[in-house]
Coordinates of C-alpha atoms and ligand atoms in Angstrom, one line a residue:
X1 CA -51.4 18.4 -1.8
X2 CA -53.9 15.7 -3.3
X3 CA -53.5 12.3 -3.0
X4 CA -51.8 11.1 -6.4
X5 CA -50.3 14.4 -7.3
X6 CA -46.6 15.3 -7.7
X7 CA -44.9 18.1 -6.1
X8 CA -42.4 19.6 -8.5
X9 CA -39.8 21.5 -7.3
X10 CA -36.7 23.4 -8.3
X11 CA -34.2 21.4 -6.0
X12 CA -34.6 18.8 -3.5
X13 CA -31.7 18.4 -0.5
X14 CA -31.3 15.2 1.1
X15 CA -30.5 15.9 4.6
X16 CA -31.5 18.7 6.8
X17 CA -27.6 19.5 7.8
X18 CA -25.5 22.5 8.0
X19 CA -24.5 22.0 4.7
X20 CA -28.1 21.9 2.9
X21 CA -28.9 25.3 5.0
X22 CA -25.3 26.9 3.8
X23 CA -26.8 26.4 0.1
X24 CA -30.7 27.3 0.9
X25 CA -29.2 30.6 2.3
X26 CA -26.7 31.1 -0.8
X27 CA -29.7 30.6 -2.7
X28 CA -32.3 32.5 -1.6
X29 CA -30.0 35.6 -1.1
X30 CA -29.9 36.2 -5.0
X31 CA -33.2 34.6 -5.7
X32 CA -35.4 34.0 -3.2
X33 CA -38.1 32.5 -5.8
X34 CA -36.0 29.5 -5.8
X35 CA -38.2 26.3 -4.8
X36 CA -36.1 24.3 -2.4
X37 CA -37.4 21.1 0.0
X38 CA -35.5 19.7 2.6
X39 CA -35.9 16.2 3.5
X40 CA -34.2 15.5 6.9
X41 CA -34.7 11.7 8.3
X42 CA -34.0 13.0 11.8
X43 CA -36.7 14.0 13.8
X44 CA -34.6 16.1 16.4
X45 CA -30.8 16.2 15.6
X46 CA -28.0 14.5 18.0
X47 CA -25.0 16.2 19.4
X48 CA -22.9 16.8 16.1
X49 CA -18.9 17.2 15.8
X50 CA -17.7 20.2 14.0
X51 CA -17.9 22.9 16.6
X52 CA -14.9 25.3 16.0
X53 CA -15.0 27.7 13.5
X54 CA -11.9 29.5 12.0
X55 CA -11.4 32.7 10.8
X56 CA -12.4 31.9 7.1
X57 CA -15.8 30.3 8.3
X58 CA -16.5 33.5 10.4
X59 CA -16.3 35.5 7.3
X60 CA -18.4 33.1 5.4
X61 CA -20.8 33.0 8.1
X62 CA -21.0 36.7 8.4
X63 CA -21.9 36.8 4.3
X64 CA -24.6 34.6 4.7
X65 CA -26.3 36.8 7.0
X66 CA -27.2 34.5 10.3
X67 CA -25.0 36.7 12.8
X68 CA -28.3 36.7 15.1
X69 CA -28.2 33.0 15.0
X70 CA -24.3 33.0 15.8
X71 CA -24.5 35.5 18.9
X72 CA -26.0 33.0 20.6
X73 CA -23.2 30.4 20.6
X74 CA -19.9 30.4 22.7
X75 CA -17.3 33.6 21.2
X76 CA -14.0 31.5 20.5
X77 CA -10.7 33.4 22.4
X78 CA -8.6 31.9 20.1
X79 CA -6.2 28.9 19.1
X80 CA -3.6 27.0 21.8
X81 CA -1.0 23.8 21.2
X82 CA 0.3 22.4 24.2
X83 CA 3.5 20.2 24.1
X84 CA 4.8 17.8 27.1
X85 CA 7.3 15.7 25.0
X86 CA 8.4 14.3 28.5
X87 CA 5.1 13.7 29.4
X88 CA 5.9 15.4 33.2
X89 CA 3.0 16.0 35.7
X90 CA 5.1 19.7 35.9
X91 CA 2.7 21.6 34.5
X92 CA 5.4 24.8 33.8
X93 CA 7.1 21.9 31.6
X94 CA 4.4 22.3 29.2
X95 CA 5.4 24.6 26.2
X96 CA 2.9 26.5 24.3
X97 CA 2.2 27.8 20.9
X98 CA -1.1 30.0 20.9
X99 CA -2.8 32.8 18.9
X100 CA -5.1 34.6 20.8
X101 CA -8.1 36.6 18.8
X102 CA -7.8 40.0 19.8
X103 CA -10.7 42.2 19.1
X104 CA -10.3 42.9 15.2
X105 CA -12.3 42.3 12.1
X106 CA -13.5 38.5 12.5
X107 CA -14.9 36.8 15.6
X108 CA -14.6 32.6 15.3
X109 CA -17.1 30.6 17.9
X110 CA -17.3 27.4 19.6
X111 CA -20.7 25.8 18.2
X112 CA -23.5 23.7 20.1
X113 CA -24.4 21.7 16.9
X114 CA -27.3 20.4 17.9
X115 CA -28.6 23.8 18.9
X116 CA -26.9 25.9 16.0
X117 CA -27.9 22.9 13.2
X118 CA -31.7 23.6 14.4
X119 CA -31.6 27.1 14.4
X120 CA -30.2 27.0 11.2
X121 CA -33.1 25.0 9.6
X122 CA -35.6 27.2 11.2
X123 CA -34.0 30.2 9.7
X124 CA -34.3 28.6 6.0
X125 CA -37.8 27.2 7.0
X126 CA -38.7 31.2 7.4
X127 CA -37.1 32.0 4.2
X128 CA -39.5 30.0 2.3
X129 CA -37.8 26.6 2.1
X130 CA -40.1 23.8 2.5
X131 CA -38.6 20.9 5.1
X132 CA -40.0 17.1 5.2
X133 CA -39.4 15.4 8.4
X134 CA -38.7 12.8 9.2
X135 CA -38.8 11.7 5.7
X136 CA -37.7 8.3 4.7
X137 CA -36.8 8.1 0.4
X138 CA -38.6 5.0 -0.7
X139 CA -37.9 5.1 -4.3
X140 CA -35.3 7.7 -6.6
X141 CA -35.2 7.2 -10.1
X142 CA -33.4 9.5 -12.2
X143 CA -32.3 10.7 -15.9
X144 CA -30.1 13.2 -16.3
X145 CA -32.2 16.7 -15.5
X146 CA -35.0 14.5 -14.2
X147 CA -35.3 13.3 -10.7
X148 CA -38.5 11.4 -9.6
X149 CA -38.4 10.3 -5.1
X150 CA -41.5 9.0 -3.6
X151 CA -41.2 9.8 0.8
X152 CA -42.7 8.7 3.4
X153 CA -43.2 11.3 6.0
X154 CA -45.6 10.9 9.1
X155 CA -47.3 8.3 7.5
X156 CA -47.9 10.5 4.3
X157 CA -46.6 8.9 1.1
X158 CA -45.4 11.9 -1.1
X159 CA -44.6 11.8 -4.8
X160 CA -42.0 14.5 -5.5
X161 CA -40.4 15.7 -8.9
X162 CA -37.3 17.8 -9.2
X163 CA -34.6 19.4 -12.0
X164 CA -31.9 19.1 -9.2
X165 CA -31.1 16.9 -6.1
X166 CA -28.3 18.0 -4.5
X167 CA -26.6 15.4 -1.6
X168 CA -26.1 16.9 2.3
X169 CA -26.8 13.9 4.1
X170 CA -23.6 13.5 5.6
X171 CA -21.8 10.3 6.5
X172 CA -23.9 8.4 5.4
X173 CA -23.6 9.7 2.0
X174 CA -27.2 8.6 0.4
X175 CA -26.2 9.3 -3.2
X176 CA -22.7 8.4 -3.3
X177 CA -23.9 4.5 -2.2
X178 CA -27.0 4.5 -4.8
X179 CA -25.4 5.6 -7.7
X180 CA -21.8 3.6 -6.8
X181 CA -19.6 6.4 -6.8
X182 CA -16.0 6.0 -6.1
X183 CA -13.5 7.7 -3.5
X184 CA -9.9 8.9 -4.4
X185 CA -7.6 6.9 -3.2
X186 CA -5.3 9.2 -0.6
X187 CA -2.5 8.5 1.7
X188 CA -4.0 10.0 4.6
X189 CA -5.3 7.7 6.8
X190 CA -6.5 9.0 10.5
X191 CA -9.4 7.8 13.0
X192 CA -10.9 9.2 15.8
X193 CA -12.3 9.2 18.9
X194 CA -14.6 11.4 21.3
X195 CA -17.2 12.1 23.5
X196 CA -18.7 15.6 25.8
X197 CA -17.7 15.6 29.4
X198 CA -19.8 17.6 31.7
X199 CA -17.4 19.6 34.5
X200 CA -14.3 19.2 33.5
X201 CA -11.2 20.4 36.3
X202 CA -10.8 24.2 36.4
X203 CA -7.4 25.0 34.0
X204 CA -5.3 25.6 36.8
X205 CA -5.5 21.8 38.1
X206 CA -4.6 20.8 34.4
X207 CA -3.3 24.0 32.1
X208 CA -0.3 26.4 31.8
X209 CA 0.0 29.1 34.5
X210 CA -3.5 31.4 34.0
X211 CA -2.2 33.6 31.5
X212 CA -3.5 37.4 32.2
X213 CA -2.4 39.2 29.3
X214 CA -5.1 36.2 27.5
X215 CA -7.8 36.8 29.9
X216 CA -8.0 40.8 29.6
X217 CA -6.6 41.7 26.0
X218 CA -8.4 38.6 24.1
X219 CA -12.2 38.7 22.8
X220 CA -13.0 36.3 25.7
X221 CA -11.3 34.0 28.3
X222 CA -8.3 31.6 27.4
X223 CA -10.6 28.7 28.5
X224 CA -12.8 29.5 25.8
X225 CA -10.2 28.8 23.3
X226 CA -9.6 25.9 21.0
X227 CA -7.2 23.6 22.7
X228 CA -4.7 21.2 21.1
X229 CA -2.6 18.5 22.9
X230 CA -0.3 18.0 20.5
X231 CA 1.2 14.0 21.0
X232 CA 3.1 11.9 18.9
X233 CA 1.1 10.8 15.7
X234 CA -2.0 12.3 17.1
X235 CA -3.4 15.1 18.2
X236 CA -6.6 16.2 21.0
X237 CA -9.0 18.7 21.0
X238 CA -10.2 20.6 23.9
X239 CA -13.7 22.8 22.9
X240 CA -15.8 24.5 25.9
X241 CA -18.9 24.5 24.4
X242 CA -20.2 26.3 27.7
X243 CA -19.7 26.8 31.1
X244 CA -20.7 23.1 31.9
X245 CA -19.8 21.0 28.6
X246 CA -16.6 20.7 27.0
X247 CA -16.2 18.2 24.1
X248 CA -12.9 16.4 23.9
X249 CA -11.5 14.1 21.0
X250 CA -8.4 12.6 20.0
X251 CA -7.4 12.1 16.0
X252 CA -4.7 10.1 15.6
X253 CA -2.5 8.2 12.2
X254 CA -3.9 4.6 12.4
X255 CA -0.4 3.6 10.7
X256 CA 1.2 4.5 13.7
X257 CA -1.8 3.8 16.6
X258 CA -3.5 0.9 16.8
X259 CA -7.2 0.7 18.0
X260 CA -9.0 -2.8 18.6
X261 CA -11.5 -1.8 21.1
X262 CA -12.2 1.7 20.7
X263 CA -14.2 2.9 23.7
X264 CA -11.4 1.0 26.1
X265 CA -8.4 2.7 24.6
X266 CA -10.3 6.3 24.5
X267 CA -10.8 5.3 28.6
X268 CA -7.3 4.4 28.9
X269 CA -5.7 7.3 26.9
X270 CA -7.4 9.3 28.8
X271 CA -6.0 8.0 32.1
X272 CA -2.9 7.6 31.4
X273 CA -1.8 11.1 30.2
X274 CA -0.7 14.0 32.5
X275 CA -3.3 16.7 31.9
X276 CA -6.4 14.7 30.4
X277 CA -6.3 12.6 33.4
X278 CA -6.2 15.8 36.0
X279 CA -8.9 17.4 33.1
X280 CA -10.7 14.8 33.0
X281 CA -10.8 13.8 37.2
X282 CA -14.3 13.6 38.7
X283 CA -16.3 14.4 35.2
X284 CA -19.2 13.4 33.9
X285 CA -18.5 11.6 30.3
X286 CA -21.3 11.0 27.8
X287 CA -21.4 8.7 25.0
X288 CA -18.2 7.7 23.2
X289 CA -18.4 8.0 19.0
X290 CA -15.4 6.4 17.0
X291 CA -14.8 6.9 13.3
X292 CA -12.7 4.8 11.7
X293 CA -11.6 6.7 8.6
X294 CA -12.3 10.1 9.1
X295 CA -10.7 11.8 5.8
X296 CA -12.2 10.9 1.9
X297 CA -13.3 12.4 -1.2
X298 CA -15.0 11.3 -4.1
X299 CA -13.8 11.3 -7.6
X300 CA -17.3 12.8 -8.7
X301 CA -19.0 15.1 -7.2
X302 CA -22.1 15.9 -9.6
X303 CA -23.6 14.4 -12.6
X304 CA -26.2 16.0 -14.7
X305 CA -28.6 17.0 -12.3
X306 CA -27.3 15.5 -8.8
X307 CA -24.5 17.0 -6.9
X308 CA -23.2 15.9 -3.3
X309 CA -21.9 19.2 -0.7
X310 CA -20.4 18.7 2.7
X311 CA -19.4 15.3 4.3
X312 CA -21.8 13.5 1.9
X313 CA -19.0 14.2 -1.1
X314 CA -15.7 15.0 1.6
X315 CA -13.9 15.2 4.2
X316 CA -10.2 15.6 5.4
X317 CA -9.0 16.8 9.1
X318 CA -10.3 18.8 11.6
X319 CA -7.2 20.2 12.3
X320 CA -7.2 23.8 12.4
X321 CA -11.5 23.1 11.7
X322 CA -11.4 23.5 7.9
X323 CA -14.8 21.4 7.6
X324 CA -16.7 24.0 8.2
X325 CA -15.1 26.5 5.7
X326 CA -15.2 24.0 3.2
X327 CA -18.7 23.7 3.2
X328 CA -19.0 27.2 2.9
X329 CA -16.9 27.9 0.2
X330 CA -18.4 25.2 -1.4
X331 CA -22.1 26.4 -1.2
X332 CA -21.1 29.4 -2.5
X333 CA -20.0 27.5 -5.7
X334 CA -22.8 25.1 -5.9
X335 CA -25.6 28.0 -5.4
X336 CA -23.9 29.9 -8.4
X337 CA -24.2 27.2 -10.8
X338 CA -27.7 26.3 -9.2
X339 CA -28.7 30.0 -9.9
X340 CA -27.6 30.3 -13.6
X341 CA -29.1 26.6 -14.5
X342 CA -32.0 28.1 -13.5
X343 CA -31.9 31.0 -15.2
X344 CA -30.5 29.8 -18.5
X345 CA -32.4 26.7 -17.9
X346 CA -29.1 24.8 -19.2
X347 CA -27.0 22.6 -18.1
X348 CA -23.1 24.0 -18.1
X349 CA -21.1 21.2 -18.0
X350 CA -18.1 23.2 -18.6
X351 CA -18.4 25.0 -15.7
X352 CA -19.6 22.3 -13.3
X353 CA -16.3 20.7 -14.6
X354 CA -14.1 23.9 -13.4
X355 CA -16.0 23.4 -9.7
X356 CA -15.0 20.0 -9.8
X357 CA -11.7 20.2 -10.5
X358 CA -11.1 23.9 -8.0
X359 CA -12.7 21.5 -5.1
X360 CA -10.4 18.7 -5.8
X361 CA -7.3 20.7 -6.1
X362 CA -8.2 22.7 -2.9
X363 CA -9.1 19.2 -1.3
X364 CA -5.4 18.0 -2.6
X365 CA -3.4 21.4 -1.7
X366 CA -4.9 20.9 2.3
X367 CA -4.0 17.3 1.9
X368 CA -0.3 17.9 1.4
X369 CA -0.1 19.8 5.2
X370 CA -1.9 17.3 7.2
X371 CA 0.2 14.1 5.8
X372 CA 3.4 15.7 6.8
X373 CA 1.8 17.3 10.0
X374 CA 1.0 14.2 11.5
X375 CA 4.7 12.9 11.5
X376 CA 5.7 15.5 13.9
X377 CA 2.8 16.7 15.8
X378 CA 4.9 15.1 18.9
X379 CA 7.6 17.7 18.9
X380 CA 7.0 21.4 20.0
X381 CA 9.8 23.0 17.5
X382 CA 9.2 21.9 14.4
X383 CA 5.5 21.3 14.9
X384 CA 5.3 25.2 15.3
X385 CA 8.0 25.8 12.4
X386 CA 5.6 24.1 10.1
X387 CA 2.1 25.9 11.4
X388 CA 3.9 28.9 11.2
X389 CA 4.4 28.6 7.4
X390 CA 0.9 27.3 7.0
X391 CA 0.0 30.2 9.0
X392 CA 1.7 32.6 6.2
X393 CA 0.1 31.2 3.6
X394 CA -3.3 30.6 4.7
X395 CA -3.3 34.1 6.5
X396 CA -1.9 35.5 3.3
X397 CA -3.2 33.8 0.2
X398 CA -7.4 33.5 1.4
X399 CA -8.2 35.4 4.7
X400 CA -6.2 39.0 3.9
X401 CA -7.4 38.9 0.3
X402 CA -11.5 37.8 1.2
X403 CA -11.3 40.6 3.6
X404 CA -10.2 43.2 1.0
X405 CA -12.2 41.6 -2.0
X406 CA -15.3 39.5 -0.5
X407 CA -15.9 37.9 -4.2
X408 CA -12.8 36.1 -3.0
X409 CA -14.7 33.9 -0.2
X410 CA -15.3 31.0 -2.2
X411 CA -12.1 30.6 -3.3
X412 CA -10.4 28.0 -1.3
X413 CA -6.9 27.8 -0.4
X414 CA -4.7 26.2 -4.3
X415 CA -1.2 25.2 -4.5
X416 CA 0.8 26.6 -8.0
X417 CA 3.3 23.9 -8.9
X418 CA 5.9 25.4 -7.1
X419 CA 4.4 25.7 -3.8
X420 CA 3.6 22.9 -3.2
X421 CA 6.9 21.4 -4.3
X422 CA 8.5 24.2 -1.1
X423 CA 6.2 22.5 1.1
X424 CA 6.8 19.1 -0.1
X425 CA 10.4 19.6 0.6
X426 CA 10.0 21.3 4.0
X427 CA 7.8 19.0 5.0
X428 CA 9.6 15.9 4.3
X429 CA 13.1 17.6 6.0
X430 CA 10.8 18.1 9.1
X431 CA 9.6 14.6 9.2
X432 CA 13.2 13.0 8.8
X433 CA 14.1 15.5 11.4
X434 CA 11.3 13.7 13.9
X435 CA 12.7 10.4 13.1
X436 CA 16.4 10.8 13.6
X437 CA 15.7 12.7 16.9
X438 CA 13.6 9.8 18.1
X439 CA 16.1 7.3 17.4
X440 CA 18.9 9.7 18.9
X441 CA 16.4 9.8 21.9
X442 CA 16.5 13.9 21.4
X443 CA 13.0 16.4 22.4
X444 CA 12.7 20.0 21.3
X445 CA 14.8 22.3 23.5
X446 CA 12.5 24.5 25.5
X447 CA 12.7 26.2 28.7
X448 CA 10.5 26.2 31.9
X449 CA 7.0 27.8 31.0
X450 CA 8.0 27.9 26.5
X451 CA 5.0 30.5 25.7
X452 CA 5.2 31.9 21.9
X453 CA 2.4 33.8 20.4
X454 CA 1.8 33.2 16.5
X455 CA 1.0 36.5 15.9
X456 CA -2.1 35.8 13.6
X457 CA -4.7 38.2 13.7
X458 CA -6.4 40.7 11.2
X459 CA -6.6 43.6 13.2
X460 CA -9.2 46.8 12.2
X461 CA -6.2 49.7 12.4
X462 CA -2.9 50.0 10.4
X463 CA -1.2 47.0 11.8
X464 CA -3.3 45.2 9.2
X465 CA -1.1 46.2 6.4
X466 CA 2.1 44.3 8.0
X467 CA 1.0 41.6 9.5
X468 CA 1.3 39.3 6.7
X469 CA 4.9 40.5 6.5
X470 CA 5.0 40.0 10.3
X471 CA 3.9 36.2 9.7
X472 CA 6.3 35.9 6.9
X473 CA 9.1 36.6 9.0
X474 CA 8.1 34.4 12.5
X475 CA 7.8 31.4 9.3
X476 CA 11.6 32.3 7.9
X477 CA 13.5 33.1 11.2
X478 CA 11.7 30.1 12.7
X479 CA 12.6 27.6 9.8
X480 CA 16.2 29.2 9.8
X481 CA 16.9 28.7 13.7
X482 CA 15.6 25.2 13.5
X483 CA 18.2 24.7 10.9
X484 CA 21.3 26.2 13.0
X485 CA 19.4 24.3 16.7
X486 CA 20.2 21.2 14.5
X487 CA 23.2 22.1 12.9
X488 CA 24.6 22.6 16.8
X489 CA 23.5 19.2 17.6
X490 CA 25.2 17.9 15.0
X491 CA 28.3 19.4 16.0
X492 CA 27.6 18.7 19.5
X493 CA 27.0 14.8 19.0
X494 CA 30.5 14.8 16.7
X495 CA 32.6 16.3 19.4
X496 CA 31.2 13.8 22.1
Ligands
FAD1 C1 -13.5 14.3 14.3 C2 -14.1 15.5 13.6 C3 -14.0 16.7 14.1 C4 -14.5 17.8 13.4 N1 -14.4 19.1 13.9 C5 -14.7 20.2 13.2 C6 -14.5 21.5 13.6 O1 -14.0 21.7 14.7 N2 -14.8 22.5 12.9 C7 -15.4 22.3 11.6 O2 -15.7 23.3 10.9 N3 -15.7 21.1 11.2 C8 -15.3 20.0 11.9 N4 -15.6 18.8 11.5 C9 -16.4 18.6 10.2 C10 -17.9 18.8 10.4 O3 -18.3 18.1 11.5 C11 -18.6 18.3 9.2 O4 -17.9 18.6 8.0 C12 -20.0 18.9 9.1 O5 -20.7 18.6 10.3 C13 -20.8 18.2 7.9 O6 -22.1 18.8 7.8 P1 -23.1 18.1 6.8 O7 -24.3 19.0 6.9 O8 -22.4 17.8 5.5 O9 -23.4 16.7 7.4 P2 -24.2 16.4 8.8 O10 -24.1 17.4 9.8 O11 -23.9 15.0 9.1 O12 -25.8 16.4 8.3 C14 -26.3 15.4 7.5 C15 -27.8 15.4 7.8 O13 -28.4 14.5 6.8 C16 -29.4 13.7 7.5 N5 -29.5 12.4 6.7 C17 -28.6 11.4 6.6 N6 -29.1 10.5 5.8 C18 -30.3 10.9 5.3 C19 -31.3 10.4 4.4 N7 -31.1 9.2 3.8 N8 -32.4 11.1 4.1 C20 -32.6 12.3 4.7 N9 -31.7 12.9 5.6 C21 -30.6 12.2 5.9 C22 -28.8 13.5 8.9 O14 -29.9 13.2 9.8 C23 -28.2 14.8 9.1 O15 -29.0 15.7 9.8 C24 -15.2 17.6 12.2 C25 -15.3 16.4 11.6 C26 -14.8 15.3 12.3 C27 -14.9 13.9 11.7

């Protein structure tokens, strides 16, 4: 390029991401003519969060066509909570609700982001997409269809011209600060805290008994599974990333936890409970990273000719890892309305407006199960009542049917009216049922060494037809027993 001149381009991505890759690869699968530049202001990308997929990411994955970049990661065994409600050193006190993956027709996996997030841009860089970096914006002016950046990149100023810009830098959110966009306001309101610990305590010093049935039925070892320790109004993650690495957070309600210096109370959560402290013993910790307000979404999320995707425009919970298959649902939106602006060279406002408003109901529908989750993540029973419902519906309503009909991927996970209203209602009897057993000084009744599978799984041979009706029945029988366990307490307390 000459001195003077200006680069014109069909789109331009801030940030160099998993989310601006997502879209270069939706893109380029139906037209690979399609002029994209990256500019990425990293020059080598840190360790990332984000590093468990779920089922519905898998799937996405697999339709974008990077399975050779995936097989080098860590295969995911599945999904565990653990539960010590009396917070005992015993470790057969711990109860356990877990969901193996048995091999079947989706494989999840335990990312290395910094490694994957790479690999990734590498992969678009060979499909044709051109990738600044690092490149600094100096100047972005813009009207309507008309974008105009000048970068610095290695001491080259660059003058660069582009129908589209789309937003992926993240956090920091570049175009939602310029242009002075505003977030919805939500109720939600979570922090968190974390860092990667090199050699972490084999499970048996920490975990439930070694679990055999796990280890030789499962696609790969039980310590290769997500962990959860579930506590009261927050919850942990435990991901092996390898055999030497395992990243380990806490998210947790700030209404109900209180954080003034953040890298002292990760230190001293840490060694004051039961298994993180055994876990934990003798291990290396890196770098501790606190966010203080992990979950927020804008009101808009394009204007003619700018559109944000991935963290830049949202983000909720990674509780059961949504992010992930958020961004990929979403890319699959954006690159379709990317594609026919091209084509039509026409801006459809209409339908930009029926993305909008999909992404915000999908954004509002997950909402509704993490602000009632949080309330009882402390208690093994109805914690597991209420995943089990979720596990229903999500099982039900968006994997089953993207398996069957793959034009289905991109659409997320809506409440009707009525839904959400059920789960409005069993949500809020399961968090006054938290409460009153708190102040009646009351724990879930489980036994020695409480194991219970969830049962979800899409499996390749005739047992997928009924598992959605198996899932349906663990939800009902599980809501229906909590009902009579409480009604007996009831009666119980009245007689004494
Ligand atoms: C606590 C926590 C745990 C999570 N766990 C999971 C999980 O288990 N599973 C899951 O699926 N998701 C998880 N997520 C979500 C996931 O981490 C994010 O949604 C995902 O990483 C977002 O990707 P992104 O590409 O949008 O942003 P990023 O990965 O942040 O990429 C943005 C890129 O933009 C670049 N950039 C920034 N500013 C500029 C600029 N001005 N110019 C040019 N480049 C710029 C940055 O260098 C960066 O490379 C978690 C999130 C949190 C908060």
């Amino acid at each position: 390029m000459e001195p003077g001149e200006t680069l014109t381009l069909d789109l331009i991505i801030i940030g160099g991401g998993i989310s601006a890759s997502f879209l270069c690869l939706d893109i380029l699968k139906k037209n690979p003519d399609f002029n994209i530049l990256i500019l990425e202001s990293s020059t080598e990308f840190p360790q990332k969060i984000g590093e468990s997929l779920v089922d519905m990411t898998a799937l996405i994955l697999e339709q974008k066509g990077i399975g050779h970049i995936l097989q080098s990661q860590t295969k995911k065994s599945g999904i565990r909570f653990l539960f010590n409600e009396n917070r005992s050193r015993d470790r057969s006190d711990i109860a356990e609700f877990a969901s193996p993956t048995f091999p079947g027709k989706i494989n999840a996996y335990h990312l290395d982001r910094k490694r994957f997030d790479q690999d990734l841009l590498e992969e678009v860089e060979c499909r044709g997409v051109q990738v600044l970096r690092p490149a600094e914006i100096l100047s972005f002016e813009r009207k309507d269809l008309e974008n105009q950046l000048v970068v610095k990149c290695n001491d080259q100023y660059l003058s660069l011209r582009a129908r589209w810009v789309v937003d992926a830098s993240g956090r920091s959110r570049y175009l939602h600060q310029s242009l002075g966009w505003k977030d919805k306001n939500i109720e939600l309101q979570t922090g968190s805290l974390m860092a990667h610990f090199k050699h972490i305590q084999p499970n048996d010093v920490w975990d439930t008994p070694e679990n055999k049935h796990w280890d030789t039925k499962a696609i790969a070892l039980r310590k290769f599974s997500t962990t959860h320790l579930m506590r009261p109004y927050s919850w942990w993650w435990i991901i092996r990333l390898d055999e030497v690495t395992t990243s380990i957070g806490v998210m947790f309600d700030k209404r109900k936890v209180q954080v003034n210096d953040p890298e002292e109370h990760f230190r001293s959560l840490i060694k004051e409970d039961p298994e993180l402290s055994k876990m934990t013993s003798g291990a290396e910790m890196g770098a501790i990273r606190y966010i203080e307000n992990v979950p927020y979404v804008s009101e808009q999320l394009f204007e003619p000719g700018v559109a944000l995707i991935g963290d830049s425009g949202a983000f909720m919970d990674p509780l059961f890892s949504p992010g992930l298959e958020l961004i990929g649902q979403q890319s699959l939106w954006l690159s379709e309305l990317l594609l026919k602006d091209k084509q039509e060279g026409m801006f459809d406002l209409k339908a930009w407006r029926k993305y909008q408003t999909q992404f915000h109901t999908a954004y509002d529908t997950r909402l509704t199960m993490y602000q009632f989750a949080y309330g009882i993540m402390g208690s093994h029973d109805l914690f597991t009542t209420w995943t089990k419902l979720g596990n229903f519906v999500y099982l039900s309503r968006i994997v089953y049917p993207s398996v069957v009909f793959p034009s289905r991927l991109k659409m997320p996970l809506r409440f009707t009216f009525l839904e959400r209203l059920g789960v409005q209602i069993i949500g809020k009897r399961l968090n006054r049922l938290y409460d009153k057993r708190l102040a009646q000084g009351r724990t879930s009744k489980t036994g020695k060494g409480h194991l219970t599978y969830s049962g979800v799984r899409v499996p390749k041979d005739w047992r997928f037809i009924y598992t959605p009706l198996l899932l349906l029945s663990k939800a009902a029988f599980g809501y229906v027993s909590l009902e009579i366990r409480e009604l007996v307490s009831l009666k119980k307390s009245v007689h004494k």
